[in-house]
Short mmCIF file of C-alpha atoms and ligand atoms in Angstrom, two decimals:
data_model
loop_
_atom_site.label_atom_id
_atom_site.label_comp_id
_atom_site.label_asym_id
_atom_site.label_seq_id
_atom_site.Cartn_x
_atom_site.Cartn_y
_atom_site.Cartn_z
CA UNK D 1087 -8.62 -9.32 -24.73
CA UNK D 1088 -5.25 -8.39 -23.16
CA UNK D 1089 -5.23 -8.49 -19.18
CA UNK D 1090 -3.68 -4.95 -17.85
CA UNK D 1091 -3.17 -4.61 -14.35
CA UNK D 1092 -2.86 -2.11 -11.88
CA UNK D 1093 -0.98 -2.58 -9.21
CA UNK D 1094 -2.59 0.18 -5.90
CA UNK D 1095 0.35 -0.18 -3.37
CA UNK D 1096 3.97 -1.15 -4.15
CA UNK D 1097 7.63 0.22 -2.87
CA UNK D 1098 9.66 0.25 -6.15
CA UNK D 1099 11.74 2.80 -4.62
CA UNK D 1100 13.09 0.15 -2.26
CA UNK D 1101 17.00 -0.92 -1.83
CA UNK D 1102 16.01 -4.34 -2.51
CA UNK D 1103 14.60 -3.77 -5.94
CA UNK D 1104 16.96 -1.45 -7.07
CA UNK D 1105 19.96 -4.01 -8.60
CA UNK D 1106 17.34 -5.66 -10.88
CA UNK D 1107 14.63 -2.39 -12.57
CA UNK D 1108 15.51 -2.79 -15.38
CA UNK D 1109 14.92 -6.44 -16.07
CA UNK D 1110 11.71 -5.76 -13.50
CA UNK D 1111 10.54 -2.50 -15.83
CA UNK D 1112 10.44 -4.73 -18.73
CA UNK D 1113 9.19 -7.69 -17.13
CA UNK D 1114 6.14 -5.68 -15.88
CA UNK D 1115 5.84 -3.35 -19.10
CA UNK D 1116 5.26 -6.79 -21.17
CA UNK D 1117 3.21 -7.94 -18.52
CA UNK D 1118 1.13 -5.80 -18.78
CA UNK D 1119 1.34 -3.26 -16.16
CA UNK D 1120 -1.13 -0.62 -16.74
CA UNK D 1121 -0.10 1.43 -14.01
CA UNK D 1122 1.61 1.04 -10.75
CA UNK D 1123 1.16 3.50 -7.44
CA UNK D 1124 4.71 3.75 -5.49
CA UNK D 1125 4.53 4.97 -1.84
CA UNK D 1126 7.36 6.38 -0.62
CA UNK D 1127 7.96 5.99 3.44
CA UNK D 1128 9.67 8.59 5.29
CA UNK D 1129 11.71 11.46 4.09
CA UNK D 1130 14.62 9.57 2.88
CA UNK D 1131 12.98 8.26 0.31
CA UNK D 1132 10.32 11.18 -1.45
CA UNK D 1133 12.59 12.03 -3.61
CA UNK D 1134 13.80 8.55 -5.02
CA UNK D 1135 9.93 8.28 -5.84
CA UNK D 1136 10.18 11.43 -6.70
CA UNK D 1137 13.09 10.12 -9.98
CA UNK D 1138 11.03 7.19 -11.10
CA UNK D 1139 7.13 8.23 -11.49
CA UNK D 1140 9.61 11.14 -14.28
CA UNK D 1141 11.47 8.37 -15.51
CA UNK D 1142 8.21 6.10 -16.12
CA UNK D 1143 5.19 7.26 -17.00
CA UNK D 1144 2.68 4.22 -15.36
CA UNK D 1145 3.37 5.03 -12.58
CA UNK D 1146 1.67 7.58 -9.72
CA UNK D 1147 3.72 8.64 -6.81
CA UNK D 1148 2.39 8.80 -3.67
CA UNK D 1149 4.50 10.56 -0.03
CA UNK D 1150 4.05 9.92 3.23
CA UNK D 1151 5.01 9.37 6.72
CA UNK D 1152 4.84 5.63 6.67
CA UNK D 1153 3.64 4.71 10.99
CA UNK D 1154 7.34 3.07 11.21
CA UNK D 1155 9.14 5.83 10.56
CA UNK D 1156 6.85 8.24 12.50
CA UNK D 1157 9.16 8.16 15.31
CA UNK D 1158 12.88 8.98 13.60
CA UNK D 1159 11.28 11.94 10.77
CA UNK D 1160 13.13 15.39 11.72
CA UNK D 1161 11.75 18.54 12.60
CA UNK D 1162 10.70 19.75 8.73
CA UNK D 1163 9.33 16.71 7.78
CA UNK D 1164 5.83 18.67 7.43
CA UNK D 1165 7.45 21.66 4.97
CA UNK D 1166 9.39 18.83 3.12
CA UNK D 1167 6.59 16.73 2.27
CA UNK D 1168 4.17 19.73 1.74
CA UNK D 1169 7.04 20.78 -1.21
CA UNK D 1170 7.02 17.74 -3.18
CA UNK D 1171 3.46 17.17 -3.35
CA UNK D 1172 3.59 21.02 -4.39
CA UNK D 1173 5.65 19.44 -7.44
CA UNK D 1174 3.48 16.82 -8.19
CA UNK D 1175 0.23 18.02 -8.67
CA UNK D 1176 -1.72 14.38 -8.95
CA UNK D 1177 0.32 11.94 -6.44
CA UNK D 1178 -1.40 10.68 -3.94
CA UNK D 1179 -0.03 11.11 -0.03
CA UNK D 1180 1.28 7.74 1.49
CA UNK D 1181 2.20 5.46 2.95
CA UNK D 1182 0.41 7.20 6.55
CA UNK D 1183 -1.58 5.06 8.91
CA UNK D 1184 -1.79 3.18 12.18
CA UNK D 1185 0.40 0.21 13.36
CA UNK D 1186 -0.05 -1.01 16.85
CA UNK D 1187 1.36 -4.41 16.05
CA UNK D 1188 4.84 -2.84 16.38
CA UNK D 1189 4.37 -1.29 19.44
CA UNK D 1190 2.96 -4.78 21.21
CA UNK D 1191 3.55 -7.65 18.59
CA UNK D 1192 6.58 -6.98 16.57
CA UNK D 1193 9.68 -9.37 18.09
CA UNK D 1194 12.22 -6.57 19.81
CA UNK D 1195 14.99 -8.21 16.99
CA UNK D 1196 13.02 -7.54 13.63
CA UNK D 1197 15.50 -6.59 11.42
CA UNK D 1198 13.42 -4.38 9.05
CA UNK D 1199 12.48 -2.38 12.86
CA UNK D 1200 16.48 -1.90 13.31
CA UNK D 1201 17.33 2.02 13.90
CA UNK D 1202 13.53 2.53 14.21
CA UNK D 1203 12.31 5.04 17.40
CA UNK D 1204 9.11 3.11 17.57
CA UNK D 1205 6.13 6.20 17.99
CA UNK D 1206 3.37 5.86 20.46
CA UNK D 1207 -0.07 5.03 19.50
CA UNK D 1208 -0.79 8.54 20.36
CA UNK D 1209 2.12 10.26 18.28
CA UNK D 1210 1.50 8.68 15.54
CA UNK D 1211 -2.12 9.62 15.33
CA UNK D 1212 -0.72 12.90 16.20
CA UNK D 1213 0.63 12.69 12.46
CA UNK D 1214 -2.18 10.79 10.69
CA UNK D 1215 -4.63 13.16 10.90
CA UNK D 1216 -1.80 16.29 9.73
CA UNK D 1217 -1.21 14.13 7.02
CA UNK D 1218 -4.78 13.28 6.20
CA UNK D 1219 -5.80 16.89 5.93
CA UNK D 1220 -2.58 17.28 3.27
CA UNK D 1221 -5.18 14.57 1.46
CA UNK D 1222 -8.60 16.49 1.83
CA UNK D 1223 -7.41 19.92 1.15
CA UNK D 1224 -6.00 19.48 -2.34
CA UNK D 1225 -8.70 15.76 -2.29
CA UNK D 1226 -5.58 13.20 -3.34
CA UNK D 1227 -5.33 9.87 -2.74
CA UNK D 1228 -4.89 8.89 0.78
CA UNK D 1229 -3.09 5.60 0.34
CA UNK D 1230 -3.91 4.19 4.55
CA UNK D 1231 -1.55 1.45 6.13
CA UNK D 1232 -3.84 -0.36 9.54
CA UNK D 1233 -1.97 -3.42 11.52
CA UNK D 1234 -3.32 -3.74 15.05
CA UNK D 1235 -5.37 -0.67 15.31
CA UNK D 1236 -8.20 -0.15 13.45
CA UNK D 1237 -10.86 0.96 16.46
CA UNK D 1238 -8.30 4.63 17.07
CA UNK D 1239 -8.55 4.34 12.55
CA UNK D 1240 -12.15 4.64 12.82
CA UNK D 1241 -12.13 7.14 15.80
CA UNK D 1242 -10.75 9.34 13.13
CA UNK D 1243 -12.00 8.35 9.84
CA UNK D 1244 -15.28 8.68 11.32
CA UNK D 1245 -15.46 12.22 11.85
CA UNK D 1246 -11.99 13.86 10.16
CA UNK D 1247 -12.90 15.64 6.72
CA UNK D 1248 -12.07 13.03 4.31
CA UNK D 1249 -10.71 13.48 -0.06
CA UNK D 1250 -14.04 13.82 -1.61
CA UNK D 1251 -12.62 10.79 -4.35
CA UNK D 1252 -12.58 8.45 -0.79
CA UNK D 1253 -9.26 6.78 0.49
CA UNK D 1254 -7.84 3.56 0.14
CA UNK D 1255 -6.85 0.83 3.08
CA UNK D 1256 -4.48 -0.76 2.24
CA UNK D 1257 -4.20 -4.88 2.15
CA UNK D 1258 -6.92 -4.11 4.28
CA UNK D 1259 -6.76 -7.07 7.60
CA UNK D 1260 -9.20 -5.19 9.05
CA UNK D 1261 -12.19 -7.02 10.91
CA UNK D 1262 -14.88 -7.83 8.15
CA UNK D 1263 -17.39 -6.10 10.21
CA UNK D 1264 -15.64 -2.85 9.00
CA UNK D 1265 -15.78 -2.60 5.93
CA UNK D 1266 -19.26 -1.34 5.84
CA UNK D 1267 -18.51 1.62 7.63
CA UNK D 1268 -15.52 2.21 5.75
CA UNK D 1269 -16.80 1.45 2.66
CA UNK D 1270 -19.73 4.84 3.73
CA UNK D 1271 -17.01 6.85 4.44
CA UNK D 1272 -15.13 5.92 1.35
CA UNK D 1273 -12.65 3.28 1.04
CA UNK D 1274 -11.93 1.54 -1.43
CA UNK D 1275 -9.54 -1.79 0.00
CA UNK D 1276 -7.08 -3.15 -1.95
CA UNK D 1277 -6.42 -7.65 -1.96
CA UNK D 1278 -2.07 -8.05 -0.93
CA UNK D 1279 -1.23 -11.08 -3.02
CA UNK D 1280 0.14 -12.81 0.39
CA UNK D 1281 -3.34 -13.12 1.51
CA UNK D 1282 -3.98 -16.40 -0.05
CA UNK D 1283 -1.41 -18.07 2.16
CA UNK D 1284 -3.11 -20.45 4.49
CA UNK D 1285 -2.28 -18.42 7.43
CA UNK D 1286 -3.82 -16.22 5.91
CA UNK D 1287 -7.47 -17.09 5.73
CA UNK D 1288 -9.48 -15.26 7.78
CA UNK D 1289 -8.06 -11.94 5.95
CA UNK D 1290 -8.22 -13.32 3.08
CA UNK D 1291 -11.82 -14.73 2.71
CA UNK D 1292 -12.79 -10.97 4.49
CA UNK D 1293 -12.49 -9.82 0.51
CA UNK D 1294 -15.52 -11.81 -0.79
CA UNK D 1295 -17.45 -8.93 1.63
CA UNK D 1296 -15.90 -6.12 -0.08
CA UNK D 1297 -18.36 -4.25 -2.95
CA UNK D 1298 -17.37 -5.10 -6.31
CA UNK D 1299 -16.54 -1.08 -6.64
CA UNK D 1300 -14.17 -0.10 -3.94
CA UNK D 1301 -11.30 -3.33 -5.05
CA UNK D 1302 -8.60 -2.97 -5.59
CA UNK D 1303 -5.43 -5.30 -6.24
CA UNK D 1304 -1.84 -4.83 -4.84
CA UNK D 1305 1.57 -6.49 -4.02
CA UNK D 1306 3.27 -4.10 -1.45
CA UNK D 1307 6.77 -5.48 -3.33
CA UNK D 1308 9.03 -6.05 -2.02
CA UNK D 1309 7.56 -6.85 0.89
CA UNK D 1310 4.49 -9.65 1.75
CA UNK D 1311 5.61 -12.30 -0.55
CA UNK D 1312 2.95 -14.47 -2.36
CA UNK D 1313 3.06 -18.07 -1.42
CA UNK D 1314 3.22 -21.38 -4.09
CA UNK D 1315 1.94 -21.63 -6.88
CA UNK D 1316 1.09 -17.61 -7.09
CA UNK D 1317 4.29 -16.59 -7.13
CA UNK D 1318 5.54 -16.55 -10.60
CA UNK D 1319 8.20 -13.93 -10.76
CA UNK D 1320 10.92 -14.85 -9.04
CA UNK D 1321 14.04 -12.22 -7.28
CA UNK D 1322 17.45 -13.05 -5.23
CA UNK D 1323 16.47 -13.00 -1.35
CA UNK D 1324 17.52 -10.05 0.31
CA UNK D 1325 21.26 -9.31 1.95
CA UNK D 1326 19.65 -10.38 5.21
CA UNK D 1327 18.30 -12.88 3.61
CA UNK D 1328 14.71 -12.19 3.55
CA UNK D 1329 12.15 -13.18 0.61
CA UNK D 1330 12.19 -10.05 -2.24
CA UNK D 1331 8.88 -10.21 -3.64
CA UNK D 1332 8.92 -8.84 -7.87
CA UNK D 1333 6.01 -6.58 -8.16
CA UNK D 1334 4.68 -9.03 -11.20
CA UNK D 1335 3.54 -10.85 -8.56
CA UNK D 1336 0.55 -8.62 -9.71
CA UNK D 1337 -0.35 -11.47 -11.88
CA UNK D 1338 -0.54 -13.96 -9.06
CA UNK D 1339 -2.40 -11.79 -6.75
CA UNK D 1340 -4.95 -11.69 -9.22
CA UNK D 1341 -5.28 -14.90 -9.93
CA UNK D 1342 -6.23 -15.78 -6.63
CA UNK D 1343 -8.61 -13.29 -5.78
CA UNK D 1344 -10.68 -14.02 -9.07
CA UNK D 1345 -10.34 -17.58 -7.95
CA UNK D 1346 -11.77 -17.31 -4.87
CA UNK D 1347 -14.68 -14.38 -5.07
CA UNK D 1348 -15.32 -16.95 -8.63
CA UNK D 1349 -14.99 -14.41 -11.26
CA UNK D 1350 -12.57 -14.64 -14.13
CA UNK D 1351 -9.67 -12.90 -14.79
CA UNK D 1352 -10.80 -11.10 -16.91
CA UNK D 1353 -14.03 -10.40 -15.03
CA UNK D 1354 -11.33 -9.21 -12.40
CA UNK D 1355 -10.04 -7.47 -14.18
CA UNK D 1356 -12.57 -4.83 -16.37
CA UNK D 1357 -13.44 -4.23 -11.91
CA UNK D 1358 -10.16 -3.07 -11.04
CA UNK D 1359 -9.74 -1.24 -13.91
CA UNK D 1360 -12.86 1.43 -13.14
CA UNK D 1361 -12.23 1.69 -10.13
CA UNK D 1362 -8.40 2.27 -10.49
CA UNK D 1363 -9.58 5.03 -12.36
CA UNK D 1364 -12.57 5.87 -10.19
CA UNK D 1365 -10.32 6.68 -7.51
CA UNK D 1366 -6.38 7.35 -8.37
CA UNK D 1367 -7.83 9.45 -12.21
CA UNK D 1368 -5.98 6.94 -14.90
ZN1 ZN H 832 3.62 -0.29 1.60
#
């Protein structure tokens, strides 16, 4: 049996991957990677996500305003988002969400946050709920990012009108006790390969309690590199010296998760294949 992988969340449009894109696409085809959800994060990268989805048939595009980018949005962001979604009837909405980490824990000189105005949690909630309404209206796949704001996220998802197909909590790092409530509201949970790092043992073990029919796997490439020995695909470091995660490391993320769950990779591939199709529609 050929193992075919699905990456529930990455950023193939990122500048860090751009110089290597042809080679990366050939490597992903050889894996094979059957589908990847490529998430836009700000008004400036939506056109590039759209263009990539027309170039590569295995890409499912997703468009949204990431909580880190909420503070730098233009006055017409919502018109622009609605317009690009209208040209992609099967696109998802994401990456959207809430992030208190950038407000309370991020280092002031974190190179990833340079030039960003960090929106307050109230402002993030306003923009998140606006985007969530778009997903519910057209039953689009919503991809949600949450860091250090699980109580606030639950308060919204508990009562909001949600897309009938459910929603994805990408790289789920919330409390294990909240899985049941989120699952009842329709959540899927994607396992990120970086959780294989010993420093993320708590996030990793949480996935033992995710309902099997709600499990997905992701890279978040070029972010969130996997630890060795799971990182088998490599790229040169970013201009600022950071490790660049290759989307081919979806293979390592599946292998690591299968071993964590005591499953064969074949069994995990079959389960994730069914879940991915149920949620993303292919
Ligand atoms: Zn992401």
